């Protein structure tokens, strides 16, 4: 053997001998199932179950989309499932990329939900194969548990303070406050105000009234609870350009943890004006589904928190990449979790949150007992912190028989998002 042959043998042997996953047999995707359920409470949850060639080995993921539910189900059953059968589930990044490009047109809210279901299920399988929780595969824990913010509100200042004090007593340090519910404080009651004949008769949103009322509400809350609690507020994209700037300027004195979605996604350039006018931190992007929408906002440091839902942007793989982009620019994550979200998406967010240095805060969400029975392994919130478990994979399973007993309920008018309107009947961006 020449010296060169010996060198090649020495270096080639370990690589040539190493299988793709050491000691584990080859794996293929045998079946892809959709499990749709109301969760026992009127949710429209869509879960993917990817079944592999290894007996008993499967992964589950969240593809939930409350407003285009049946489009997502059809996209999985008719388009994704036939594409996946026979493929290697170990290749998470390749399947994410090819699943992303396979539709030619990409990054819409339906296909990114589909990709999310696929991606989470593949991470679940990978973790089960490795015998490790997903957070270990993402780099391991960088914090002991995941801090969550609570939701508080009320129809009067006194009721709001009472709600905040209750939340503090429960251990929450971060609290989001809405005046009488979403967009509250800026609504003209049903039937009141000067309206067009035969026009919109319901509650009507008024920007100037909102800008006047909500900062005054925070005056009152801060005067009662001080500056210890970290306070947030969600504007739900209801303000237009210069009004958004003025609102953020007025609440600066209240040292907010963040103001969420003060502008609609159609008006992101106004964040430059907000930055020039005040230091109120900005959380942005609840309705983003294209993860690259965040790039200019993060790289120009125009925002402070990315506020998307993990299952809306395509799952754990893009969420981890987005968090890393944030890390390099001093921006933090605040993954969206409330409302109609599901426990599998919550746990997916948990695995990124607990393993990433760019974590900022997680939205709380608690599920009814029937949902927790249906999805054993649900994360738990105690004392303001979210706890997962140390089981391999995502750490959650699904009882399909119980899910089948709680099918998605029929809905009217296509199950649309409820839109607010102004006095003259014009629609308000959500
Ligand atoms: Mg929001």
CSV table of C-alpha atoms and ligand atoms in Angstrom, one decimal:
chain,number,residue,atom,x,y,z
A,1,UNK,CA,0.0,0.0,0.0
A,2,UNK,CA,1.4,3.4,-1.0
A,3,UNK,CA,1.4,6.2,1.5
A,4,UNK,CA,-1.4,7.9,-0.6
A,5,UNK,CA,-3.5,4.7,-0.5
A,6,UNK,CA,-3.1,4.4,3.2
A,7,UNK,CA,-4.1,8.1,3.7
A,8,UNK,CA,-7.2,7.6,1.5
A,9,UNK,CA,-8.2,4.4,3.4
A,10,UNK,CA,-7.7,6.1,6.7
A,11,UNK,CA,-10.0,9.0,5.9
A,12,UNK,CA,-12.5,7.3,3.6
A,13,UNK,CA,-13.3,4.4,5.9
A,14,UNK,CA,-15.3,6.2,8.6
A,15,UNK,CA,-17.4,8.1,6.1
A,16,UNK,CA,-17.9,5.2,3.7
A,17,UNK,CA,-18.9,2.9,6.6
A,18,UNK,CA,-21.3,5.4,8.3
A,19,UNK,CA,-24.9,5.0,7.3
A,20,UNK,CA,-27.2,8.0,7.0
A,21,UNK,CA,-28.3,7.5,10.6
A,22,UNK,CA,-25.9,5.2,12.5
A,23,UNK,CA,-27.4,2.0,13.6
A,24,UNK,CA,-30.9,2.8,12.4
A,25,UNK,CA,-32.6,1.0,9.5
A,26,UNK,CA,-33.7,2.8,6.3
A,27,UNK,CA,-37.1,4.4,6.7
A,28,UNK,CA,-39.8,5.4,4.2
A,29,UNK,CA,-43.2,7.2,4.5
A,30,UNK,CA,-45.9,4.6,4.2
A,31,UNK,CA,-49.0,6.8,4.7
A,32,UNK,CA,-50.2,10.3,5.4
A,33,UNK,CA,-53.4,10.9,7.3
A,34,UNK,CA,-55.4,14.0,8.1
A,35,UNK,CA,-57.0,14.2,11.5
A,36,UNK,CA,-59.5,17.1,11.8
A,37,UNK,CA,-61.2,17.8,15.0
A,38,UNK,CA,-63.2,20.5,17.0
A,39,UNK,CA,-61.1,19.7,20.1
A,40,UNK,CA,-64.4,19.6,21.9
A,41,UNK,CA,-64.8,23.3,21.7
A,42,UNK,CA,-65.5,24.6,18.2
A,43,UNK,CA,-61.9,24.6,17.1
A,44,UNK,CA,-61.0,23.7,13.5
A,45,UNK,CA,-57.8,21.8,14.1
A,46,UNK,CA,-56.1,20.0,11.3
A,47,UNK,CA,-53.4,17.5,12.2
A,48,UNK,CA,-51.1,15.4,9.9
A,49,UNK,CA,-50.0,12.0,10.9
A,50,UNK,CA,-47.1,10.6,8.9
A,51,UNK,CA,-46.8,6.9,9.2
A,52,UNK,CA,-43.4,5.2,8.5
A,53,UNK,CA,-42.3,1.8,7.4
A,54,UNK,CA,-41.1,1.1,11.0
A,55,UNK,CA,-44.0,-0.5,12.9
A,56,UNK,CA,-45.4,1.9,15.4
A,57,UNK,CA,-43.2,4.8,14.3
A,58,UNK,CA,-45.2,7.9,13.2
A,59,UNK,CA,-45.1,11.7,13.6
A,60,UNK,CA,-47.8,14.3,14.1
A,61,UNK,CA,-47.9,17.9,13.1
A,62,UNK,CA,-50.2,20.9,13.1
A,63,UNK,CA,-51.6,22.3,9.8
A,64,UNK,CA,-54.5,24.1,11.4
A,65,UNK,CA,-56.1,27.0,9.5
A,66,UNK,CA,-59.3,28.2,11.0
A,67,UNK,CA,-60.4,30.2,8.0
A,68,UNK,CA,-59.5,28.0,5.1
A,69,UNK,CA,-59.9,24.7,6.9
A,70,UNK,CA,-61.1,22.5,4.0
A,71,UNK,CA,-58.6,24.0,1.5
A,72,UNK,CA,-55.8,22.8,3.8
A,73,UNK,CA,-57.3,19.3,4.2
A,74,UNK,CA,-57.7,18.9,0.4
A,75,UNK,CA,-54.2,20.2,-0.2
A,76,UNK,CA,-52.8,17.5,2.2
A,77,UNK,CA,-54.9,14.7,1.0
A,78,UNK,CA,-54.9,15.4,-2.8
A,79,UNK,CA,-51.5,16.9,-3.3
A,80,UNK,CA,-49.0,16.4,-0.4
A,81,UNK,CA,-49.8,12.8,0.6
A,82,UNK,CA,-49.2,11.3,-2.9
A,83,UNK,CA,-46.0,13.3,-3.1
A,84,UNK,CA,-44.7,11.9,0.2
A,85,UNK,CA,-45.4,8.2,0.0
A,86,UNK,CA,-42.2,6.3,-0.4
A,87,UNK,CA,-39.9,9.2,0.5
A,88,UNK,CA,-37.3,9.2,3.3
A,89,UNK,CA,-38.7,11.0,6.4
A,90,UNK,CA,-35.1,11.6,7.8
A,91,UNK,CA,-34.6,14.3,5.1
A,92,UNK,CA,-36.4,17.1,6.9
A,93,UNK,CA,-34.7,20.0,5.2
A,94,UNK,CA,-34.9,18.4,1.7
A,95,UNK,CA,-38.6,17.5,2.2
A,96,UNK,CA,-39.3,21.0,3.4
A,97,UNK,CA,-37.6,22.6,0.4
A,98,UNK,CA,-39.1,20.2,-2.1
A,99,UNK,CA,-42.5,20.4,-0.5
A,100,UNK,CA,-42.2,24.2,-0.7
A,101,UNK,CA,-41.2,24.3,-4.4
A,102,UNK,CA,-43.5,21.4,-5.5
A,103,UNK,CA,-46.5,23.8,-5.7
A,104,UNK,CA,-44.5,26.1,-8.0
A,105,UNK,CA,-46.3,29.1,-6.5
A,106,UNK,CA,-45.3,29.3,-2.9
A,107,UNK,CA,-45.5,30.8,0.5
A,108,UNK,CA,-49.3,31.2,0.7
A,109,UNK,CA,-51.2,30.6,3.9
A,110,UNK,CA,-52.6,27.3,2.7
A,111,UNK,CA,-49.4,25.6,1.6
A,112,UNK,CA,-47.3,27.0,4.5
A,113,UNK,CA,-49.9,25.4,6.9
A,114,UNK,CA,-49.4,22.1,4.9
A,115,UNK,CA,-45.6,22.4,5.1
A,116,UNK,CA,-45.9,23.0,8.9
A,117,UNK,CA,-47.9,19.8,9.4
A,118,UNK,CA,-45.2,17.9,7.4
A,119,UNK,CA,-42.3,19.6,9.1
A,120,UNK,CA,-43.5,19.1,12.7
A,121,UNK,CA,-44.3,15.5,12.0
A,122,UNK,CA,-40.9,14.9,10.5
A,123,UNK,CA,-39.2,16.5,13.6
A,124,UNK,CA,-41.4,14.3,15.8
A,125,UNK,CA,-40.3,11.2,13.9
A,126,UNK,CA,-36.6,12.3,14.1
A,127,UNK,CA,-36.9,12.8,17.8
A,128,UNK,CA,-38.5,9.5,18.4
A,129,UNK,CA,-35.8,7.8,16.3
A,130,UNK,CA,-33.1,9.5,18.2
A,131,UNK,CA,-34.8,8.9,21.6
A,132,UNK,CA,-34.6,12.7,22.3
A,133,UNK,CA,-37.0,15.6,22.6
A,134,UNK,CA,-36.9,17.9,19.6
A,135,UNK,CA,-35.3,20.7,21.6
A,136,UNK,CA,-32.3,18.5,22.1
A,137,UNK,CA,-31.9,18.1,18.3
A,138,UNK,CA,-32.2,21.9,18.0
A,139,UNK,CA,-29.3,22.4,20.3
A,140,UNK,CA,-30.6,21.7,23.8
A,141,UNK,CA,-32.2,23.9,26.4
A,142,UNK,CA,-31.0,27.5,26.9
A,143,UNK,CA,-33.6,28.3,29.6
A,144,UNK,CA,-35.4,26.3,32.3
A,145,UNK,CA,-39.0,26.9,31.0
A,146,UNK,CA,-40.7,29.2,28.6
A,147,UNK,CA,-42.2,32.5,30.0
A,148,UNK,CA,-45.6,33.3,28.7
A,149,UNK,CA,-47.7,36.4,28.7
A,150,UNK,CA,-51.2,36.3,30.0
A,151,UNK,CA,-54.4,37.9,28.6
A,152,UNK,CA,-56.2,40.5,30.7
A,153,UNK,CA,-59.0,42.9,30.0
A,154,UNK,CA,-62.3,44.3,31.1
A,155,UNK,CA,-65.0,46.8,30.3
A,156,UNK,CA,-63.8,49.4,32.8
A,157,UNK,CA,-60.5,50.5,34.2
A,158,UNK,CA,-61.3,49.0,37.6
A,159,UNK,CA,-62.2,45.6,36.0
A,160,UNK,CA,-58.9,45.7,34.0
A,161,UNK,CA,-56.8,46.3,37.1
A,162,UNK,CA,-58.6,43.5,38.9
A,163,UNK,CA,-57.8,41.2,36.0
A,164,UNK,CA,-54.2,42.3,36.0
A,165,UNK,CA,-53.8,41.7,39.8
A,166,UNK,CA,-55.3,38.2,39.4
A,167,UNK,CA,-52.8,37.4,36.7
A,168,UNK,CA,-49.9,38.7,38.8
A,169,UNK,CA,-51.1,36.5,41.7
A,170,UNK,CA,-51.0,33.5,39.3
A,171,UNK,CA,-47.4,34.2,38.6
A,172,UNK,CA,-47.4,36.0,35.3
A,173,UNK,CA,-44.9,38.8,34.8
A,174,UNK,CA,-45.9,39.6,31.3
A,175,UNK,CA,-49.5,40.7,30.7
A,176,UNK,CA,-51.4,41.8,27.5
A,177,UNK,CA,-54.3,44.2,28.2
A,178,UNK,CA,-57.2,44.8,25.8
A,179,UNK,CA,-59.9,47.3,26.7
A,180,UNK,CA,-63.2,45.4,26.5
A,181,UNK,CA,-61.7,42.8,24.1
A,182,UNK,CA,-59.8,43.2,20.8
A,183,UNK,CA,-59.9,46.7,19.4
A,184,UNK,CA,-61.8,47.8,22.6
A,185,UNK,CA,-61.6,51.4,23.6
A,186,UNK,CA,-62.1,52.6,20.1
A,187,UNK,CA,-65.6,51.3,19.4
A,188,UNK,CA,-68.7,53.3,19.0
A,189,UNK,CA,-71.6,51.2,20.4
A,190,UNK,CA,-74.2,49.6,18.2
A,191,UNK,CA,-76.7,52.1,16.8
A,192,UNK,CA,-74.9,55.1,18.1
A,193,UNK,CA,-73.1,57.9,16.2
A,194,UNK,CA,-73.9,59.5,12.9
A,195,UNK,CA,-74.3,56.8,10.3
A,196,UNK,CA,-75.4,56.6,6.6
A,197,UNK,CA,-79.1,55.7,6.1
A,198,UNK,CA,-79.7,51.9,6.0
A,199,UNK,CA,-75.9,51.3,6.5
A,200,UNK,CA,-73.8,49.5,9.1
A,201,UNK,CA,-75.6,49.3,12.4
A,202,UNK,CA,-73.2,47.3,14.5
A,203,UNK,CA,-70.3,48.5,16.7
A,204,UNK,CA,-68.0,50.8,14.7
A,205,UNK,CA,-64.3,51.4,15.0
A,206,UNK,CA,-63.0,54.9,15.3
A,207,UNK,CA,-59.2,55.5,15.1
A,208,UNK,CA,-59.1,58.8,17.0
A,209,UNK,CA,-61.3,57.5,19.8
A,210,UNK,CA,-59.0,54.5,20.1
A,211,UNK,CA,-55.8,56.7,20.3
A,212,UNK,CA,-57.4,58.8,23.0
A,213,UNK,CA,-58.9,55.9,25.1
A,214,UNK,CA,-56.2,53.2,25.2
A,215,UNK,CA,-53.3,55.3,26.5
A,216,UNK,CA,-55.6,56.7,29.2
A,217,UNK,CA,-56.4,53.1,30.2
A,218,UNK,CA,-52.7,52.4,30.6
A,219,UNK,CA,-52.3,55.7,32.7
A,220,UNK,CA,-54.8,54.2,35.1
A,221,UNK,CA,-53.3,50.7,35.1
A,222,UNK,CA,-49.8,51.9,35.7
A,223,UNK,CA,-51.0,54.2,38.5
A,224,UNK,CA,-52.4,51.1,40.3
A,225,UNK,CA,-49.9,48.3,39.5
A,226,UNK,CA,-46.7,50.3,39.0
A,227,UNK,CA,-44.0,49.5,36.5
A,228,UNK,CA,-43.2,46.0,37.7
A,229,UNK,CA,-45.5,44.1,35.3
A,230,UNK,CA,-44.4,43.9,31.7
A,231,UNK,CA,-47.4,45.2,29.7
A,232,UNK,CA,-48.3,44.5,26.1
A,233,UNK,CA,-51.2,45.6,23.9
A,234,UNK,CA,-52.5,44.3,20.5
A,235,UNK,CA,-53.8,46.9,18.0
A,236,UNK,CA,-54.7,44.2,15.5
A,237,UNK,CA,-53.6,46.4,12.6
A,238,UNK,CA,-56.5,48.8,13.2
A,239,UNK,CA,-54.6,52.1,12.8
A,240,UNK,CA,-53.5,53.9,9.7
A,241,UNK,CA,-50.0,55.4,9.2
A,242,UNK,CA,-49.6,58.6,11.2
A,243,UNK,CA,-52.2,57.5,13.8
A,244,UNK,CA,-50.0,54.4,14.5
A,245,UNK,CA,-47.0,56.7,15.0
A,246,UNK,CA,-49.0,58.9,17.4
A,247,UNK,CA,-50.4,56.0,19.3
A,248,UNK,CA,-46.9,54.5,19.9
A,249,UNK,CA,-45.6,58.0,20.9
A,250,UNK,CA,-48.4,58.3,23.5
A,251,UNK,CA,-47.8,55.0,25.2
A,252,UNK,CA,-44.0,55.4,25.4
A,253,UNK,CA,-44.3,56.8,28.9
A,254,UNK,CA,-45.9,53.5,30.0
A,255,UNK,CA,-42.7,51.5,29.2
A,256,UNK,CA,-44.5,48.8,27.2
A,257,UNK,CA,-43.0,45.4,26.7
A,258,UNK,CA,-44.5,45.7,23.2
A,259,UNK,CA,-47.3,47.1,21.1
A,260,UNK,CA,-48.4,44.4,18.7
A,261,UNK,CA,-49.3,44.9,15.0
A,262,UNK,CA,-50.1,48.6,15.3
A,263,UNK,CA,-50.0,48.7,11.5
A,264,UNK,CA,-51.4,46.4,8.8
A,265,UNK,CA,-49.0,44.3,6.7
A,266,UNK,CA,-49.8,46.7,3.8
A,267,UNK,CA,-48.2,49.6,5.6
A,268,UNK,CA,-44.9,48.3,7.0
A,269,UNK,CA,-42.9,51.3,5.8
A,270,UNK,CA,-44.5,53.4,8.5
A,271,UNK,CA,-42.4,51.5,11.1
A,272,UNK,CA,-39.5,53.8,10.0
A,273,UNK,CA,-41.6,56.8,11.2
A,274,UNK,CA,-42.4,55.0,14.5
A,275,UNK,CA,-38.7,54.4,15.1
A,276,UNK,CA,-37.9,58.0,14.5
A,277,UNK,CA,-40.6,59.2,16.8
A,278,UNK,CA,-40.4,57.0,19.9
A,279,UNK,CA,-38.9,54.0,21.6
A,280,UNK,CA,-42.1,51.9,22.1
A,281,UNK,CA,-41.1,48.3,21.3
A,282,UNK,CA,-42.9,46.8,18.3
A,283,UNK,CA,-44.2,43.2,17.8
A,284,UNK,CA,-45.1,42.5,14.3
A,285,UNK,CA,-46.4,39.8,11.9
A,286,UNK,CA,-49.3,37.8,13.3
A,287,UNK,CA,-50.8,37.5,9.8
A,288,UNK,CA,-47.5,36.9,8.0
A,289,UNK,CA,-47.2,33.5,6.4
A,290,UNK,CA,-44.1,34.2,4.2
A,291,UNK,CA,-41.2,34.0,6.6
A,292,UNK,CA,-39.1,36.2,4.4
A,293,UNK,CA,-41.5,39.1,4.9
A,294,UNK,CA,-39.7,39.7,8.2
A,295,UNK,CA,-36.2,40.1,6.6
A,296,UNK,CA,-36.3,43.9,5.9
A,297,UNK,CA,-38.0,44.6,9.3
A,298,UNK,CA,-35.5,42.6,11.2
A,299,UNK,CA,-32.3,43.5,9.3
A,300,UNK,CA,-33.1,47.2,9.5
A,301,UNK,CA,-34.0,46.8,13.2
A,302,UNK,CA,-37.4,48.4,12.7
A,303,UNK,CA,-39.2,45.9,15.0
A,304,UNK,CA,-38.4,44.2,18.3
A,305,UNK,CA,-40.3,41.0,18.2
A,306,UNK,CA,-41.4,38.6,15.4
A,307,UNK,CA,-44.9,37.7,16.1
A,308,UNK,CA,-45.9,35.0,13.7
A,309,UNK,CA,-47.5,31.6,14.4
A,310,UNK,CA,-45.1,28.7,13.9
A,311,UNK,CA,-47.7,26.7,12.0
A,312,UNK,CA,-48.5,29.6,9.7
A,313,UNK,CA,-44.9,30.1,8.4
A,314,UNK,CA,-44.2,26.5,7.7
A,315,UNK,CA,-43.2,24.8,11.0
A,316,UNK,CA,-40.2,24.4,13.2
A,317,UNK,CA,-37.6,24.6,10.3
A,318,UNK,CA,-38.4,28.1,9.2
A,319,UNK,CA,-39.2,29.3,12.8
A,320,UNK,CA,-35.7,28.3,13.8
A,321,UNK,CA,-34.1,30.1,10.8
A,322,UNK,CA,-36.2,33.2,11.6
A,323,UNK,CA,-35.1,33.1,15.2
A,324,UNK,CA,-31.5,32.9,14.1
A,325,UNK,CA,-32.0,35.9,11.8
A,326,UNK,CA,-33.4,37.7,14.9
A,327,UNK,CA,-30.5,36.7,17.1
A,328,UNK,CA,-28.0,38.3,14.7
A,329,UNK,CA,-29.9,41.6,14.7
A,330,UNK,CA,-30.9,41.9,18.4
A,331,UNK,CA,-34.6,41.1,17.7
A,332,UNK,CA,-36.6,38.6,19.7
A,333,UNK,CA,-39.3,36.0,19.1
A,334,UNK,CA,-42.9,36.3,20.4
A,335,UNK,CA,-44.6,33.4,18.6
A,336,UNK,CA,-48.4,33.8,18.4
A,337,UNK,CA,-50.3,31.1,20.2
A,338,UNK,CA,-53.7,32.2,21.5
A,339,UNK,CA,-57.2,32.0,20.2
A,340,UNK,CA,-57.9,29.0,17.9
A,341,UNK,CA,-54.4,27.6,18.1
A,342,UNK,CA,-53.8,24.0,18.9
A,343,UNK,CA,-51.6,22.1,21.4
A,344,UNK,CA,-49.3,20.6,18.7
A,345,UNK,CA,-48.4,24.0,17.4
A,346,UNK,CA,-47.9,25.2,21.0
A,347,UNK,CA,-45.4,22.4,21.6
A,348,UNK,CA,-43.6,23.1,18.3
A,349,UNK,CA,-43.2,26.7,19.4
A,350,UNK,CA,-42.0,25.5,22.8
A,351,UNK,CA,-39.2,23.4,21.3
A,352,UNK,CA,-37.9,26.5,19.4
A,353,UNK,CA,-38.5,28.8,22.4
A,354,UNK,CA,-36.6,26.7,24.9
A,355,UNK,CA,-33.6,26.1,22.7
A,356,UNK,CA,-33.1,29.5,21.1
A,357,UNK,CA,-31.2,32.5,22.5
A,358,UNK,CA,-33.4,34.9,20.5
A,359,UNK,CA,-36.5,34.0,22.4
A,360,UNK,CA,-38.5,36.9,23.8
A,361,UNK,CA,-41.9,35.7,25.1
A,362,UNK,CA,-44.6,33.1,24.2
A,363,UNK,CA,-48.3,33.8,24.2
A,364,UNK,CA,-50.2,31.6,26.7
A,365,UNK,CA,-53.0,29.2,25.6
A,366,UNK,CA,-54.8,26.7,27.8
A,367,UNK,CA,-56.9,24.0,26.4
A,368,UNK,CA,-60.1,22.4,27.7
A,369,UNK,CA,-60.0,19.0,29.4
A,370,UNK,CA,-61.3,17.1,26.4
A,371,UNK,CA,-58.6,18.5,24.2
A,372,UNK,CA,-55.9,17.5,26.8
A,373,UNK,CA,-57.3,14.0,26.9
A,374,UNK,CA,-57.4,13.9,23.1
A,375,UNK,CA,-53.8,15.1,22.8
A,376,UNK,CA,-51.9,13.5,25.7
A,377,UNK,CA,-48.7,15.3,26.4
A,378,UNK,CA,-50.1,18.9,26.1
A,379,UNK,CA,-47.7,21.5,27.4
A,380,UNK,CA,-48.8,23.0,30.8
A,381,UNK,CA,-48.6,26.6,32.0
A,382,UNK,CA,-47.8,27.0,35.7
A,383,UNK,CA,-46.9,30.2,37.4
A,384,UNK,CA,-46.5,32.1,34.1
A,385,UNK,CA,-44.2,29.5,32.5
A,386,UNK,CA,-44.9,26.9,29.8
A,387,UNK,CA,-43.5,23.4,30.5
A,388,UNK,CA,-43.2,20.7,27.9
A,389,UNK,CA,-42.1,17.2,28.7
A,390,UNK,CA,-38.9,15.2,28.0
A,391,UNK,CA,-40.5,12.5,25.9
A,392,UNK,CA,-38.8,11.8,22.5
A,393,UNK,CA,-40.1,13.9,19.6
A,394,UNK,CA,-42.6,16.7,20.2
A,395,UNK,CA,-43.8,14.9,23.3
A,396,UNK,CA,-47.5,14.8,22.3
A,397,UNK,CA,-49.7,12.1,20.8
A,398,UNK,CA,-53.3,12.0,19.5
A,399,UNK,CA,-56.2,9.8,20.4
A,400,UNK,CA,-57.8,9.3,17.0
A,401,UNK,CA,-60.9,7.7,18.4
A,402,UNK,CA,-61.6,10.6,20.7
A,403,UNK,CA,-60.8,13.1,17.9
A,404,UNK,CA,-63.3,11.3,15.7
A,405,UNK,CA,-66.0,11.8,18.3
A,406,UNK,CA,-65.4,15.6,18.1
A,407,UNK,CA,-65.5,16.4,14.3
A,408,UNK,CA,-65.2,19.9,13.0
A,409,UNK,CA,-68.7,21.6,13.3
A,410,UNK,CA,-70.5,23.0,10.3
A,411,UNK,CA,-69.9,26.8,9.9
A,412,UNK,CA,-71.8,29.5,8.1
A,413,UNK,CA,-70.6,32.0,5.5
A,414,UNK,CA,-67.5,30.0,4.8
A,415,UNK,CA,-66.2,30.3,8.4
A,416,UNK,CA,-64.7,33.7,7.8
A,417,UNK,CA,-62.7,36.0,10.1
A,418,UNK,CA,-65.1,38.5,11.7
A,419,UNK,CA,-64.2,41.9,10.3
A,420,UNK,CA,-64.8,45.3,12.1
A,421,UNK,CA,-66.3,48.2,10.3
A,422,UNK,CA,-66.3,52.0,10.6
A,423,UNK,CA,-69.4,54.2,11.1
A,424,UNK,CA,-69.7,54.7,7.3
A,425,UNK,CA,-69.6,50.9,6.8
A,426,UNK,CA,-66.0,50.5,5.5
A,427,UNK,CA,-64.1,47.4,6.5
A,428,UNK,CA,-61.2,47.8,9.0
A,429,UNK,CA,-58.0,45.7,8.4
A,430,UNK,CA,-57.6,43.0,11.0
B,1,LIG,MG1,-52.4,39.8,17.5
